[in-house]
XYZ file of C-alpha atoms in Angstrom:
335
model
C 0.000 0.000 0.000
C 1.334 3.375 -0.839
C 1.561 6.376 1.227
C -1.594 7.776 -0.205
C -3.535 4.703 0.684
C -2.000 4.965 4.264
C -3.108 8.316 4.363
C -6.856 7.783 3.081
C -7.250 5.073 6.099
C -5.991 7.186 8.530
C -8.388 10.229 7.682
C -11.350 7.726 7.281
C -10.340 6.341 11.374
C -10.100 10.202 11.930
C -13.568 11.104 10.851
C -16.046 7.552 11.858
C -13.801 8.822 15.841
C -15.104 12.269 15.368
C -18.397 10.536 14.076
C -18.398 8.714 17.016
C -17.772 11.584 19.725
C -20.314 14.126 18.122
C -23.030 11.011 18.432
C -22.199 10.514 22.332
C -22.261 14.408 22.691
C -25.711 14.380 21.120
C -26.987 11.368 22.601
C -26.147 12.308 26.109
C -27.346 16.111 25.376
C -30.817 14.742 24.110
C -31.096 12.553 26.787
C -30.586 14.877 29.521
C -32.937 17.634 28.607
C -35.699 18.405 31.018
C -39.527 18.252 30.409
C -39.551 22.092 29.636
C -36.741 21.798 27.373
C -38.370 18.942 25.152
C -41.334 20.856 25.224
C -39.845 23.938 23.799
C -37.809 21.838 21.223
C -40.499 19.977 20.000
C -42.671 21.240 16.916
C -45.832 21.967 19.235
C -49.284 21.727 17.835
C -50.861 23.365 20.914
C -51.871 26.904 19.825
C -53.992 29.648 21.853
C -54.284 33.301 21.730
C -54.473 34.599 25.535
C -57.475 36.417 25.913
C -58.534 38.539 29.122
C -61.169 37.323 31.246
C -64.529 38.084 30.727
C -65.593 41.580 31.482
C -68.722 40.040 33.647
C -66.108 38.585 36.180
C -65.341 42.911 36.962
C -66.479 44.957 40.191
C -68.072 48.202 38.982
C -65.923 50.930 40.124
C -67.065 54.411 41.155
C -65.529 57.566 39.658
C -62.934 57.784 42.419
C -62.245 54.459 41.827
C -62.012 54.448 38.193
C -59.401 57.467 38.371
C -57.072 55.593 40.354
C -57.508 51.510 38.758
C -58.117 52.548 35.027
C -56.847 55.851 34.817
C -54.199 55.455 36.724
C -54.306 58.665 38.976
C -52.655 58.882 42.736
C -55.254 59.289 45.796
C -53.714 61.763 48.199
C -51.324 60.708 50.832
C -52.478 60.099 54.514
C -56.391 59.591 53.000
C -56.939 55.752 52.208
C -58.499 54.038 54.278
C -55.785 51.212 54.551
C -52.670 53.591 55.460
C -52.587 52.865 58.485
C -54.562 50.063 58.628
C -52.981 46.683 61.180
C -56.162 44.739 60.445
C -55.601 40.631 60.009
C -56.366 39.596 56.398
C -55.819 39.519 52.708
C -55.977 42.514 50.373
C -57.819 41.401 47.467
C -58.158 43.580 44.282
C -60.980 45.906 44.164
C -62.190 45.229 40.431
C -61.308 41.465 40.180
C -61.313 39.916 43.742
C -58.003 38.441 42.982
C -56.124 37.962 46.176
C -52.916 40.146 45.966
C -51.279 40.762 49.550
C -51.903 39.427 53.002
C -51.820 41.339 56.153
C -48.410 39.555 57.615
C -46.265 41.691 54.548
C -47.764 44.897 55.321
C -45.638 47.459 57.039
C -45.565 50.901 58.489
C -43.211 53.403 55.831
C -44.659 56.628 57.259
C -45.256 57.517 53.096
C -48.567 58.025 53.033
C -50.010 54.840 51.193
C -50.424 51.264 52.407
C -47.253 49.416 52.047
C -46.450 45.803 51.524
C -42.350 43.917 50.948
C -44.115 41.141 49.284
C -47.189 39.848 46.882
C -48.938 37.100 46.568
C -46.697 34.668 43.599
C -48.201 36.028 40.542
C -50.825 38.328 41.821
C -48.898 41.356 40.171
C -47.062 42.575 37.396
C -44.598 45.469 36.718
C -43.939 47.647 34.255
C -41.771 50.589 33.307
C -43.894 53.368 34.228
C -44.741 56.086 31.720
C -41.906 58.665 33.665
C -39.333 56.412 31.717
C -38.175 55.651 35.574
C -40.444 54.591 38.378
C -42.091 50.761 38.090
C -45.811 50.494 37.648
C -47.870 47.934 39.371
C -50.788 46.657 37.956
C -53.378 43.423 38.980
C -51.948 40.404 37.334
C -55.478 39.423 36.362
C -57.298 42.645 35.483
C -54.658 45.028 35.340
C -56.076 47.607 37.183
C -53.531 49.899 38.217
C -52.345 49.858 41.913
C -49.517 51.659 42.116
C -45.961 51.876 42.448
C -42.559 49.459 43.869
C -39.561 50.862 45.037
C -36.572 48.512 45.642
C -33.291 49.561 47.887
C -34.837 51.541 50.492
C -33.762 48.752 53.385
C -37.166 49.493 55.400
C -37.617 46.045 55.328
C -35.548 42.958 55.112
C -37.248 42.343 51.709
C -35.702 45.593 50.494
C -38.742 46.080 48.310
C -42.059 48.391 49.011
C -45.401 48.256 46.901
C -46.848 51.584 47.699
C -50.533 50.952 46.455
C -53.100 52.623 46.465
C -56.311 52.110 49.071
C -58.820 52.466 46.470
C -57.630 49.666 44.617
C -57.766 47.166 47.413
C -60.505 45.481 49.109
C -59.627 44.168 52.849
C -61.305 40.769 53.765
C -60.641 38.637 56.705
C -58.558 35.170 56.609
C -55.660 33.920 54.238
C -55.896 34.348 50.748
C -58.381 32.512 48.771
C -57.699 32.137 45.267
C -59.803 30.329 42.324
C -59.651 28.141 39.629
C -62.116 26.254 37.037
C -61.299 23.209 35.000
C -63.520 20.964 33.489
C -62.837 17.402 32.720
C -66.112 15.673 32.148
C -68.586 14.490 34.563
C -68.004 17.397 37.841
C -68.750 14.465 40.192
C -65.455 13.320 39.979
C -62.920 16.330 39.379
C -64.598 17.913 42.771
C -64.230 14.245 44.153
C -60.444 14.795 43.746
C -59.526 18.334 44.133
C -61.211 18.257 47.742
C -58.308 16.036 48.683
C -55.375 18.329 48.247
C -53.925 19.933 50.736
C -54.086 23.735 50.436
C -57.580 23.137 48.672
C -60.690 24.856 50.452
C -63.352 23.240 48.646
C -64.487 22.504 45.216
C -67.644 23.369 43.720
C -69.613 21.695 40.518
C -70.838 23.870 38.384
C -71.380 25.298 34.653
C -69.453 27.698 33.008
C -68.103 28.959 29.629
C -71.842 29.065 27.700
C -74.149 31.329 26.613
C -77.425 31.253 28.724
C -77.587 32.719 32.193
C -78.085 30.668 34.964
C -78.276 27.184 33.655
C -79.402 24.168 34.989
C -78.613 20.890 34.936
C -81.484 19.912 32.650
C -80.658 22.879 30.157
C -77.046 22.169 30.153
C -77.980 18.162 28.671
C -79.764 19.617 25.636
C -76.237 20.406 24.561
C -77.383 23.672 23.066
C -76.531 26.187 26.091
C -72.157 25.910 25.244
C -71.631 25.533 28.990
C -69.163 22.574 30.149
C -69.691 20.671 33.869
C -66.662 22.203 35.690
C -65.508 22.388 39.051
C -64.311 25.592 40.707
C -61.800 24.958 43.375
C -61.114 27.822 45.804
C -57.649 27.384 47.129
C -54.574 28.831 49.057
C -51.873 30.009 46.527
C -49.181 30.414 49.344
C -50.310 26.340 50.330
C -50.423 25.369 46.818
C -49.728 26.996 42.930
C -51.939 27.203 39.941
C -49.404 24.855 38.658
C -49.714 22.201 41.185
C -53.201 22.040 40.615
C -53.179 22.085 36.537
C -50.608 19.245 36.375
C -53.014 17.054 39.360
C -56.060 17.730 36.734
C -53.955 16.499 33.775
C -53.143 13.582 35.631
C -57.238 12.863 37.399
C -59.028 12.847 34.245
C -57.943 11.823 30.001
C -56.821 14.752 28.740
C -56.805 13.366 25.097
C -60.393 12.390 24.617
C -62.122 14.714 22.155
C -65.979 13.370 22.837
C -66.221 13.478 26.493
C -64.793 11.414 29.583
C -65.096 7.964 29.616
C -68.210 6.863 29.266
C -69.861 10.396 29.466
C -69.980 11.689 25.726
C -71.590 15.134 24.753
C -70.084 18.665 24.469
C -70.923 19.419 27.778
C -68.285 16.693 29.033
C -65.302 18.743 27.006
C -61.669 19.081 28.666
C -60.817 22.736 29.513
C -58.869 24.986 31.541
C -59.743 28.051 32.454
C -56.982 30.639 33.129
C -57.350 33.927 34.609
C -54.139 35.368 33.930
C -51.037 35.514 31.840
C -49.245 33.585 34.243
C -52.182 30.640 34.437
C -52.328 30.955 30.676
C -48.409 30.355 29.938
C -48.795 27.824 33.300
C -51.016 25.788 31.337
C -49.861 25.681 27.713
C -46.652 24.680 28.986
C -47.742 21.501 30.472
C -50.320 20.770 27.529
C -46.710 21.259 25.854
C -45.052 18.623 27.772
C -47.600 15.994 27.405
C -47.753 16.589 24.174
C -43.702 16.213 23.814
C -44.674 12.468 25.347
C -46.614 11.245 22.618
C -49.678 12.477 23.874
C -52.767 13.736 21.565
C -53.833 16.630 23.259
C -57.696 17.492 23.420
C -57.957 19.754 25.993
C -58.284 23.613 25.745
C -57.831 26.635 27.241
C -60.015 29.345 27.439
C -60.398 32.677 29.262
C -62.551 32.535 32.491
C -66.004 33.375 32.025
C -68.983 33.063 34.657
C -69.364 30.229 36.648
C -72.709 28.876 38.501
C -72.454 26.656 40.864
C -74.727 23.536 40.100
C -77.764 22.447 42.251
C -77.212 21.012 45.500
C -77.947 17.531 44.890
C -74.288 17.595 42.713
C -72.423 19.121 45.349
C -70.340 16.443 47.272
C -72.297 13.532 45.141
C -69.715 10.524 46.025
C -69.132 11.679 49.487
C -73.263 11.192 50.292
C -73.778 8.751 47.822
C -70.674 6.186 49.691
C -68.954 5.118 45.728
C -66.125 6.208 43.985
C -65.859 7.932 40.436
C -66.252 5.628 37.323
C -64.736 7.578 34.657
C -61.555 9.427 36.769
C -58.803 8.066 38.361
C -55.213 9.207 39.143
C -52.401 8.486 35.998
C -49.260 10.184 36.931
C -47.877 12.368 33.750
C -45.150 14.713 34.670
């Protein structure tokens, strides 16, 4: 063999070791990405358009009210009724009820407005305000305006004040209660469920994203009224996140039948979600996302939060009086 041909070998060993190497790189690379990584790598089909909530889920504001959530005006310093306020509770948001402080991070700052070091996770969001230098906060859910944060002024350990307005808050007694809706067929047994979590207060049956006012159970079955069986379930978000909960609903009911649940088939028995926020929006399509990634057809939807009525009272609690346990839902672990 000439030197040519001892040459040619050598550069073909070269290239299937370099081959080799770039294979193991890729291999182990793949192999170690996380669920959210495969889910953003993956060619999705999952596609919604975030929409607000509906505008029947909104407290009526008076004009004073309106100046300071929507127009985004200051109430005078030392006036709202919360200054000064030492009151056990939650702060909720005057337009949307949406829980946004409690009590235990409010503080004294002497500046004239009630201050707080920390939110609720996700309650609020912050912008550049439209000084070009102070941050805006507004209601993660409605965003209503509540006023401003300030960060390095060490009156706190937190290091942070939200100096919001009183007129944009609503004071109510005990820990935060926050709310949720998914629907994933037959009520009886997505309340059954939720009611066992820990951080959970309760969780209603109901109707919600149709047309007609105040359904009931009997108009809901002629399939024309658009409203799914859901279940609303009221729940601490310092106990337990939006997240927590969507990923235990993916994992209590089939999220990729397209006629129903089980047994139960009709449009009424659809799988939804229904966010209430940015944050529950992205929440959600990201672990639709993930299942997906896992070979999973996806059926369910999301959809903006719309009115829910609570169903009649013979629904409420149903396999709790009745002594059985759901037919169509049982616990698969997903994620």
């Amino acid at each position: 063999m000439g030197k040519l041909g001892i040459i040619i070998l050598i550069t073909l060993f070269l290239v299937l070791i370099i081959t080799g190497i770039i294979g193991l790189e890729f291999f182990f690379k793949s192999n170690s990405q996380t669920e959210g990584e495969i889910a953003m790598s993956a060619k999705s089909k999952i596609e919604f358009q975030f929409q607000p909530i509906s505008a029947e889920l909104l407290n009526p504001l008076n004009p004073a009210e309106a100046r300071i959530m929507l127009n985004k005006e200051t109430e005078r310093a030392f006036t709202g009724k919360y200054t000064d306020t030492t009151a056990d509770g939650t702060y909720y948001c005057r337009q949307c009820n949406a829980p946004l402080y409690t009590s235990e991070d409010k503080f004294q700052s002497d500046c004239g407005w009630p201050s707080f070091d920390l939110e609720i996770p996700f309650a609020v969001e912050r912008y550049t305000d439209s000084d070009g230098f102070r941050t805006e906060i507004t209601c993660a859910t409605c965003q209503a305006h509540l006023g401003h944060v300030f960060l390095g002024e060490h009156l706190t350990e937190k290091n942070t004040r939200h100096c919001v307005n009183s007129l944009s808050l609503a004071l109510e007694d005990g820990p935060p209660v926050a709310q949720a809706i998914f629907a994933g067929g037959c009520f009886w047994g997505v309340e059954f469920f939720f009611e066992k979590l820990d951080g959970v207060y309760s969780a209603i049956s109901g109707y919600t994203g149709g047309t007609m006012k105040n359904p009931t159970y009997q108009d809901v079955l002629t399939h024309t009224t658009g409203h799914l069986e859901a279940v609303q379930v009221l729940y601490n978000p310092k106990i337990i996140s939006f997240e927590e909960l969507t990923k235990y609903f993916l994992e209590i009911h089939d999220p990729t039948q397209t006629n129903g649940q089980g047994p139960d088939i009709g449009n009424q028995y659809l799988s939804a979600i229904f966010y209430r926020n940015r944050h529950e929006f992205d929440t959600a399509l990201k672990l639709l996302r993930i299942l997906e990634a896992k070979g999973l057809p996806i059926a369910t939807t999301l959809k903006p939060a719309s009115i829910f009525y609570p169903a009649e009272a013979y629904h409420q609690d149903y396999y709790e009086h009745k002594g059985t346990l759901p037919y169509c839902h049982a616990y698969t672990k997903r994620f």
